[in-house]
CSV table of C-alpha atoms and ligand atoms in Angstrom, one decimal:
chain,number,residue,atom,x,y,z
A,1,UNK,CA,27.3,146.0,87.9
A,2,UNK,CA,28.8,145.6,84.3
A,3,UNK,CA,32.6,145.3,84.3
A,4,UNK,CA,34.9,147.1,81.6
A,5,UNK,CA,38.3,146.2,80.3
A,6,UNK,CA,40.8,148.0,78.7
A,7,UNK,CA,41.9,146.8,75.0
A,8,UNK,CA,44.1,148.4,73.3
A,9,UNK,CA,42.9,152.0,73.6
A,10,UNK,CA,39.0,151.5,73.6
A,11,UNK,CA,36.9,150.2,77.0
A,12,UNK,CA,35.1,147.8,76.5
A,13,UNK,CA,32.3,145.5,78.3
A,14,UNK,CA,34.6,142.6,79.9
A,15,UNK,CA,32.0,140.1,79.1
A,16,UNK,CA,32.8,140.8,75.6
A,17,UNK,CA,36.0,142.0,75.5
A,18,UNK,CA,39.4,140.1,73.6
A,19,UNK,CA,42.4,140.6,71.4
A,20,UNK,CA,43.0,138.7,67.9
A,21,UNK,CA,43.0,135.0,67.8
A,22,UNK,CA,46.9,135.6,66.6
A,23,UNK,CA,47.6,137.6,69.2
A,24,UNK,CA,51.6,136.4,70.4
A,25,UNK,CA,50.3,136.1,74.4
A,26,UNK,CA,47.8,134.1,73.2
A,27,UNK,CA,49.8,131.9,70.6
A,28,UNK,CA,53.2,132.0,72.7
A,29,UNK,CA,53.1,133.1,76.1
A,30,UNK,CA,55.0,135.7,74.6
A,31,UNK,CA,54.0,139.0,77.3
A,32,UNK,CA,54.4,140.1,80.5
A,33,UNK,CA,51.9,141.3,83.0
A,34,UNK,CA,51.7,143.3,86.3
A,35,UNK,CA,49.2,143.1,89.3
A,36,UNK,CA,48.4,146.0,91.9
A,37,UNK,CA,46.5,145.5,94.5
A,38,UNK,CA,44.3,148.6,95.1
A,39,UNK,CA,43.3,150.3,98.4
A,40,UNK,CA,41.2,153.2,98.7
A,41,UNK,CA,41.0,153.2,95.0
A,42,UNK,CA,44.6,154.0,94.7
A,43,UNK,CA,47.4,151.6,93.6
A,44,UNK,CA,49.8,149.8,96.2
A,45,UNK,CA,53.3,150.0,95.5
A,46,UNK,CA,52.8,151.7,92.0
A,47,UNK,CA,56.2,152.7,91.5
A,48,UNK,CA,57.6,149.2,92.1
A,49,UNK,CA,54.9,147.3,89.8
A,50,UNK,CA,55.9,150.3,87.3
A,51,UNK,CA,59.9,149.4,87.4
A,52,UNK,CA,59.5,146.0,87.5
A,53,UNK,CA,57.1,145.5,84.0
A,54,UNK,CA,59.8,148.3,82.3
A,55,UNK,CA,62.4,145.9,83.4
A,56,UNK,CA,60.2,142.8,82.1
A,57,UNK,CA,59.5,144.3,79.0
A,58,UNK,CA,63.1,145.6,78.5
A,59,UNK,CA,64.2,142.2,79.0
A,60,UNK,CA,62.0,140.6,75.9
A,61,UNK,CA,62.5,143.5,73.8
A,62,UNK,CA,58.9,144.2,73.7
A,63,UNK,CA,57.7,147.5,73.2
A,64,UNK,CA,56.2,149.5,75.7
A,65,UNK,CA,52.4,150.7,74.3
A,66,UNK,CA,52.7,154.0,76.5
A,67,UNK,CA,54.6,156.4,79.0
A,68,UNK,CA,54.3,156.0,82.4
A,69,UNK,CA,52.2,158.9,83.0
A,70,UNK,CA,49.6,157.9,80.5
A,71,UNK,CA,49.8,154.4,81.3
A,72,UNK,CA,48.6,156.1,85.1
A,73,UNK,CA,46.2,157.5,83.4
A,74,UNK,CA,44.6,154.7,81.8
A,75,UNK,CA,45.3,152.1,85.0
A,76,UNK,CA,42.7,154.8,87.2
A,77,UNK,CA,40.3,154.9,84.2
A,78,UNK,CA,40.2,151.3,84.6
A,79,UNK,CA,39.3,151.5,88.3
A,80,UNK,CA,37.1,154.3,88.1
A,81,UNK,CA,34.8,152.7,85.1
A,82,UNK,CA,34.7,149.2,87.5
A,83,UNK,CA,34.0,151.1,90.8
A,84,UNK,CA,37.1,149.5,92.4
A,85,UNK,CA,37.9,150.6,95.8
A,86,UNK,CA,40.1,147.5,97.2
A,87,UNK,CA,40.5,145.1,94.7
A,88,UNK,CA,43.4,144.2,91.4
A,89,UNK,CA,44.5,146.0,88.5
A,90,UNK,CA,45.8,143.6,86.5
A,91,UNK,CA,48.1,144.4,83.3
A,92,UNK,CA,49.4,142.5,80.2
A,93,UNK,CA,51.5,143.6,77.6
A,94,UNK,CA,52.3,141.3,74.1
A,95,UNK,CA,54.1,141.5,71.3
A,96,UNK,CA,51.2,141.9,69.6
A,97,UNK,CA,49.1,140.6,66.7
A,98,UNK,CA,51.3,138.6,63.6
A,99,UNK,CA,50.6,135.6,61.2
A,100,UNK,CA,52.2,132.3,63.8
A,101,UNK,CA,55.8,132.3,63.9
A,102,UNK,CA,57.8,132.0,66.7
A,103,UNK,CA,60.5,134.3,65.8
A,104,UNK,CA,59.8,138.3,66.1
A,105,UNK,CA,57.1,140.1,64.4
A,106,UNK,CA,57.9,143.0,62.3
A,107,UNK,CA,59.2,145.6,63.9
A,108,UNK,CA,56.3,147.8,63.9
A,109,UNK,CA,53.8,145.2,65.3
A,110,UNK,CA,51.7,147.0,67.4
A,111,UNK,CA,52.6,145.5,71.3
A,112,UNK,CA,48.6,144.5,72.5
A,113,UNK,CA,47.4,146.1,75.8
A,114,UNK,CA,44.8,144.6,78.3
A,115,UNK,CA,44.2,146.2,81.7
A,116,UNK,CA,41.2,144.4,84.1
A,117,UNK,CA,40.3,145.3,87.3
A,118,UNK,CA,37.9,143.3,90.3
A,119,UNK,CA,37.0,144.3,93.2
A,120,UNK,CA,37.8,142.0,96.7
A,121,UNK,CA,36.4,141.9,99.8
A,122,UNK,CA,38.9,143.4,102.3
A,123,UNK,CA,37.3,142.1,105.5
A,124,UNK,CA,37.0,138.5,103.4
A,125,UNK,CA,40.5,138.5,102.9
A,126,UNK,CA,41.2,139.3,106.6
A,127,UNK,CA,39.1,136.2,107.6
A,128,UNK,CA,41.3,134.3,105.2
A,129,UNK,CA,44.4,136.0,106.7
A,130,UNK,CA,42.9,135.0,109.9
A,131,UNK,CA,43.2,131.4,109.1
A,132,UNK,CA,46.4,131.2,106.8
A,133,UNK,CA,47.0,128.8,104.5
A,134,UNK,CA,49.0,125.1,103.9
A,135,UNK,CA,51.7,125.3,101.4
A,136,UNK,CA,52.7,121.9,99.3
A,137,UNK,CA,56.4,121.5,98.1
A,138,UNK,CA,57.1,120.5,94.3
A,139,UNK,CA,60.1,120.2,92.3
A,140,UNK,CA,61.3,123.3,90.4
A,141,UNK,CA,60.7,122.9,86.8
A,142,UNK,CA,60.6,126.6,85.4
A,143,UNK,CA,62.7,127.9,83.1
A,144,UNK,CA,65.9,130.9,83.8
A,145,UNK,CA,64.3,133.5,84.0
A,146,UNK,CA,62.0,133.6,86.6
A,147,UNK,CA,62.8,137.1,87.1
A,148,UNK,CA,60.8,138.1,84.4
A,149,UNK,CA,57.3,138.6,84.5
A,150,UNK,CA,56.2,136.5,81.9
A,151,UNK,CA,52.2,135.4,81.0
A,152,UNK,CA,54.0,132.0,80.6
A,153,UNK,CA,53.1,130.3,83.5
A,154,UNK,CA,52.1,126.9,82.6
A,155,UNK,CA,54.8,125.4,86.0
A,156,UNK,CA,53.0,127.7,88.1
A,157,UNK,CA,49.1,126.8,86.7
A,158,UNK,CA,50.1,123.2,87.3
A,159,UNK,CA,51.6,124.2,91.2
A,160,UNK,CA,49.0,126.3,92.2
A,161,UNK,CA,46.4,123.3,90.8
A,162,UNK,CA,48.3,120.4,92.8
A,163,UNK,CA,48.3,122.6,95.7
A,164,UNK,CA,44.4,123.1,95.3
A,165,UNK,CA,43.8,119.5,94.8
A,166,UNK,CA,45.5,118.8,98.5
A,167,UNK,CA,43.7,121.6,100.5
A,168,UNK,CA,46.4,123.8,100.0
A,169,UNK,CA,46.4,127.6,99.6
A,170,UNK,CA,50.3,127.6,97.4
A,171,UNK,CA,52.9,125.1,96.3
A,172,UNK,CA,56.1,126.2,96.7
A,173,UNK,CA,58.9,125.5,94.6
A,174,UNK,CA,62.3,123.6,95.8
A,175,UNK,CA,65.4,124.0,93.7
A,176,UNK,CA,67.9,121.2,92.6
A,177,UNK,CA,69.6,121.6,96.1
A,178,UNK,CA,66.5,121.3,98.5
A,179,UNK,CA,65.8,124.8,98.5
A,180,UNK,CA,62.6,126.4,98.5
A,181,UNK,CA,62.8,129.2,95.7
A,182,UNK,CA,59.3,130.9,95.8
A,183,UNK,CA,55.8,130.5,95.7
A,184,UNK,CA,53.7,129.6,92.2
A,185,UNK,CA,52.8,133.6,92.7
A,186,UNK,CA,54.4,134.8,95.7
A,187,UNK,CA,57.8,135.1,97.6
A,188,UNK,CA,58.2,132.7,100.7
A,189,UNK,CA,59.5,133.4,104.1
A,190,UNK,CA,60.3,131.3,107.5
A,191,UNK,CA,61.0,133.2,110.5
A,192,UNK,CA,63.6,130.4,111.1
A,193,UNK,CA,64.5,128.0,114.8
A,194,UNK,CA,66.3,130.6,116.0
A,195,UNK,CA,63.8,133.5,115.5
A,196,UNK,CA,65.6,135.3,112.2
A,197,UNK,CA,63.1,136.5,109.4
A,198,UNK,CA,64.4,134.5,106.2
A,199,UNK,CA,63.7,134.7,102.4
A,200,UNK,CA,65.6,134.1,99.2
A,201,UNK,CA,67.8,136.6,97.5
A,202,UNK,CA,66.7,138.0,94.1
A,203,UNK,CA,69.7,137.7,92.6
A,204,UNK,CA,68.6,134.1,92.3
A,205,UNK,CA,66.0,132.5,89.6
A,206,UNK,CA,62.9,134.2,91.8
A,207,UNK,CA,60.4,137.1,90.8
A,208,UNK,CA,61.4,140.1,92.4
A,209,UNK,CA,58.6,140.8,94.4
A,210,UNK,CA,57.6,143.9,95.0
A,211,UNK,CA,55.6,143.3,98.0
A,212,UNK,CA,58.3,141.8,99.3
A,213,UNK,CA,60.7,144.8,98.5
A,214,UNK,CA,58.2,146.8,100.5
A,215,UNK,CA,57.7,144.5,103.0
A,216,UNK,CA,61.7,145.0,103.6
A,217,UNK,CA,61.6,148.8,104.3
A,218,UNK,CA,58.3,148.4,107.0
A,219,UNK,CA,60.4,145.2,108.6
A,220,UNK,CA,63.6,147.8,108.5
A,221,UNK,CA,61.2,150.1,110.2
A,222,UNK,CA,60.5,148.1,113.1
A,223,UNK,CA,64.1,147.6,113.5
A,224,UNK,CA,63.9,144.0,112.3
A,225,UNK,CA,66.9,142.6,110.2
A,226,UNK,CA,66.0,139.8,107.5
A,227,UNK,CA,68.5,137.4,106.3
A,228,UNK,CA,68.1,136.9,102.6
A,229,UNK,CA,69.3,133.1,102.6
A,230,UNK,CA,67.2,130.2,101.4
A,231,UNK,CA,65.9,127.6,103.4
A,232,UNK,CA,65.0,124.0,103.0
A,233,UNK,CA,61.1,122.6,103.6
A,234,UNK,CA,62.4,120.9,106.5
A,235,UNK,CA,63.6,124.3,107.9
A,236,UNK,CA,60.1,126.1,106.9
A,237,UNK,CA,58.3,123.0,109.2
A,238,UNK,CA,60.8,123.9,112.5
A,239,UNK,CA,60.5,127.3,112.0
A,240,UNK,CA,58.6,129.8,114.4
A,241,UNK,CA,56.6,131.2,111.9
A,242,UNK,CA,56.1,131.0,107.8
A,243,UNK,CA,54.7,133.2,105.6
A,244,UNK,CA,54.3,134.1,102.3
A,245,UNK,CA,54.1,137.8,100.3
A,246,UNK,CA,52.5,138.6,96.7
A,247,UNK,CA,49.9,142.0,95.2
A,248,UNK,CA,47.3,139.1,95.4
A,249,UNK,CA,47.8,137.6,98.8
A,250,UNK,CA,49.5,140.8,100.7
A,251,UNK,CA,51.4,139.0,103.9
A,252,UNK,CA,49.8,135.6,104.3
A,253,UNK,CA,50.5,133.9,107.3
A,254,UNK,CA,51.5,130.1,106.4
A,255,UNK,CA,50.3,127.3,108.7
A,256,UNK,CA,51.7,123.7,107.4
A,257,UNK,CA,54.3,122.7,104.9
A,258,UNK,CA,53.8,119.5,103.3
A,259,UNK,CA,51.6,118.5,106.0
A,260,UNK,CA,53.8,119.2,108.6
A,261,UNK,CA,52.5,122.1,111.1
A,262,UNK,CA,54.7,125.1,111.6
A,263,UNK,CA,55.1,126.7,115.2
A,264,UNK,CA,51.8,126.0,117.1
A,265,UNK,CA,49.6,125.5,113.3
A,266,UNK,CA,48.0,129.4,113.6
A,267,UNK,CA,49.3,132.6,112.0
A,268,UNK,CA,52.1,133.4,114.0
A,269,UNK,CA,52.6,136.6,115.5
A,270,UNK,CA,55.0,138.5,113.5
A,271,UNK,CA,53.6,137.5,110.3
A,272,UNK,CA,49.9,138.8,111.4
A,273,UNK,CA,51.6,142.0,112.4
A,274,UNK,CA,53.7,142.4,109.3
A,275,UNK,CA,50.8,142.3,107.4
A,276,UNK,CA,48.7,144.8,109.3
A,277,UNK,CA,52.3,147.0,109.4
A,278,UNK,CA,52.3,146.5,105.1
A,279,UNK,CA,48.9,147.5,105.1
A,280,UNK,CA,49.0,151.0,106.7
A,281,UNK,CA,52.3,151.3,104.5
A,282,UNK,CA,51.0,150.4,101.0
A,283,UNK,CA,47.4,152.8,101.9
A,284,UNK,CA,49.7,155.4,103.2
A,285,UNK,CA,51.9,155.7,99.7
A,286,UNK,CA,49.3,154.8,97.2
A,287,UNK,CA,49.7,156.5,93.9
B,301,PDD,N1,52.1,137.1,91.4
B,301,PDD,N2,56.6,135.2,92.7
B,301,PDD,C1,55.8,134.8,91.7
B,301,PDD,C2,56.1,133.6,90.9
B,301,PDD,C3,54.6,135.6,91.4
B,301,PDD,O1,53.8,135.3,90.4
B,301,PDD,C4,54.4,136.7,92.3
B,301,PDD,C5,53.2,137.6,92.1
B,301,PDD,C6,55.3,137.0,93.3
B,301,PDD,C7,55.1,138.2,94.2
B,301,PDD,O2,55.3,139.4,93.5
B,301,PDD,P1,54.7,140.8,93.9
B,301,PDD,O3,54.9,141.0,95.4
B,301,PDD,O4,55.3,141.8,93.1
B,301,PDD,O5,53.2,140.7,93.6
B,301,PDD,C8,56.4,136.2,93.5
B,301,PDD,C9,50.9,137.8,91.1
B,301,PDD,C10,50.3,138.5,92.2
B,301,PDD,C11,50.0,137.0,90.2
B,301,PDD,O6,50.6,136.2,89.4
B,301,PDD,O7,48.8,137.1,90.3
């Protein structure tokens, strides 16, 4: 089956499809980008993914190329024309097409718009799930402002290669003061020695995930508290249970650090059953 991508208000075969060799994303890093991921053909968490690239592009000044409404529009156009069930809507927004220079285009320089969307196997990812994944630790070296959403994610290219080249399913990130910030595209979590669910705050230099935002009310749900203080590798390797959260990877179950197994080395319970819990959720409120 053909795929189809969005550009810039015309679909077009994805084999084929591109923006302007001057295009500022392309040139700069200079855009932001969202991810969904879809089930039952509908988006998960879309109001979340929706605040948080507003906020993104706020933040650069970029302009948004449409409303809300007709963005929703466009985003289920996207899935329809690809036949995506379960899979990723995926979303970028530039500052558009300008001869190179770094500071701002004029100010009516169209931003550039690229939607794509694949579809996954759902019972795949379940036998991945199934499994978990090793995480490698590196040294933060991203810039301030993590919490935006930027296509500038050279730190995180070079992470999530490292991690690949050692087995490893995500690198995680540890701060100046031996604390692990995030993922190279996901939130991390310990459920810590003495059994208390732990992730970083926000209101540090982290992406605000919104799987992880989610993944508060369903743990609030279940009556669960989660502390949002950081924790150190060595802390993630004593824990119970470790686990990381992201559109792409849902609630992924963690099974080493560094090399080092946590709890018994298999998904731990709580993080299997958080998934399955953010699951039902994210089907149930699909927009
Ligand atoms: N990544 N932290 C980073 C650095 C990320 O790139 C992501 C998402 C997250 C989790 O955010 P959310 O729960 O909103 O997806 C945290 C996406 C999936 C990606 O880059 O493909």
């Amino acid at each position: 089956m053909s795929r189809v991508a969005y550009v810039n208000g015309t679909y077009q075969p994805h084999a084929r499809a591109g923006v302007h060799i001057e295009d500022r994303g392309y040139q700069f890093g200079d855009g932001v980008y969202e991810v969904w991921a879809i089930f039952g053909g509908k988006l998960a968490d879309a109001e979340g993914h929706f605040a948080r690239l507003e906020r993104s592009l706020n933040e650069l000044r970029i302009e948004a190329p449409m409303g809300r409404a007709a963005l929703t529009v466009v985003l289920h156009e996207v899935l329809r024309r690809n036949h995506v069930r379960d899979g990723l809507l995926y979303l970028q927004v530039t500052r558009g097409v300008a001869r190179r220079d770094h500071a701002f285009p004029a100010a009516n320089t169209a931003p550039s718009l690229v939607i794509t969307a694949r579809a996954t196997d759902p019972a795949a990812a379940e036998v991945r799930a199934a499994k978990g994944i090793a995480v490698v630790i590196l040294p933060e070296n991203r810039w301030g402002r993590c919490d935006i959403k930027s296509v500038n994610l050279l730190p995180n290219v070079l992470a999530k290669q490292a991690a690949r080249e050692k087995g490893a399913g995500e690198a995680w990130f540890v701060d100046a003061d031996g604390l692990v910030t995030e993922g190279a595209s996901s939130n991390a979590w310990i459920i810590d020695a003495d059994g208390t669910l732990r992730t970083r705050s926000v209101t540090s230099n982290i992406l605000r995930g919104v799987t992880r935002s989610t993944l508060m009310r369903v743990i609030a749900d279940k009556g669960l508290r989660v502390d949002e203080r950081p924790f150190t590798p060595a802390e993630a390797q004593a824990a119970h249970e470790a686990f990381i959260t992201g559109a792409g990877t849902l609630v992924m179950p963690v099974i080493s650090v560094d090399g080092r197994s946590v709890g018994d080395g298999k998904p731990g319970p709580v993080a299997t059953e958080l998934r399955a819990a953010y699951i039902r959720y994210a089907k149930k409120g699909g927009a």
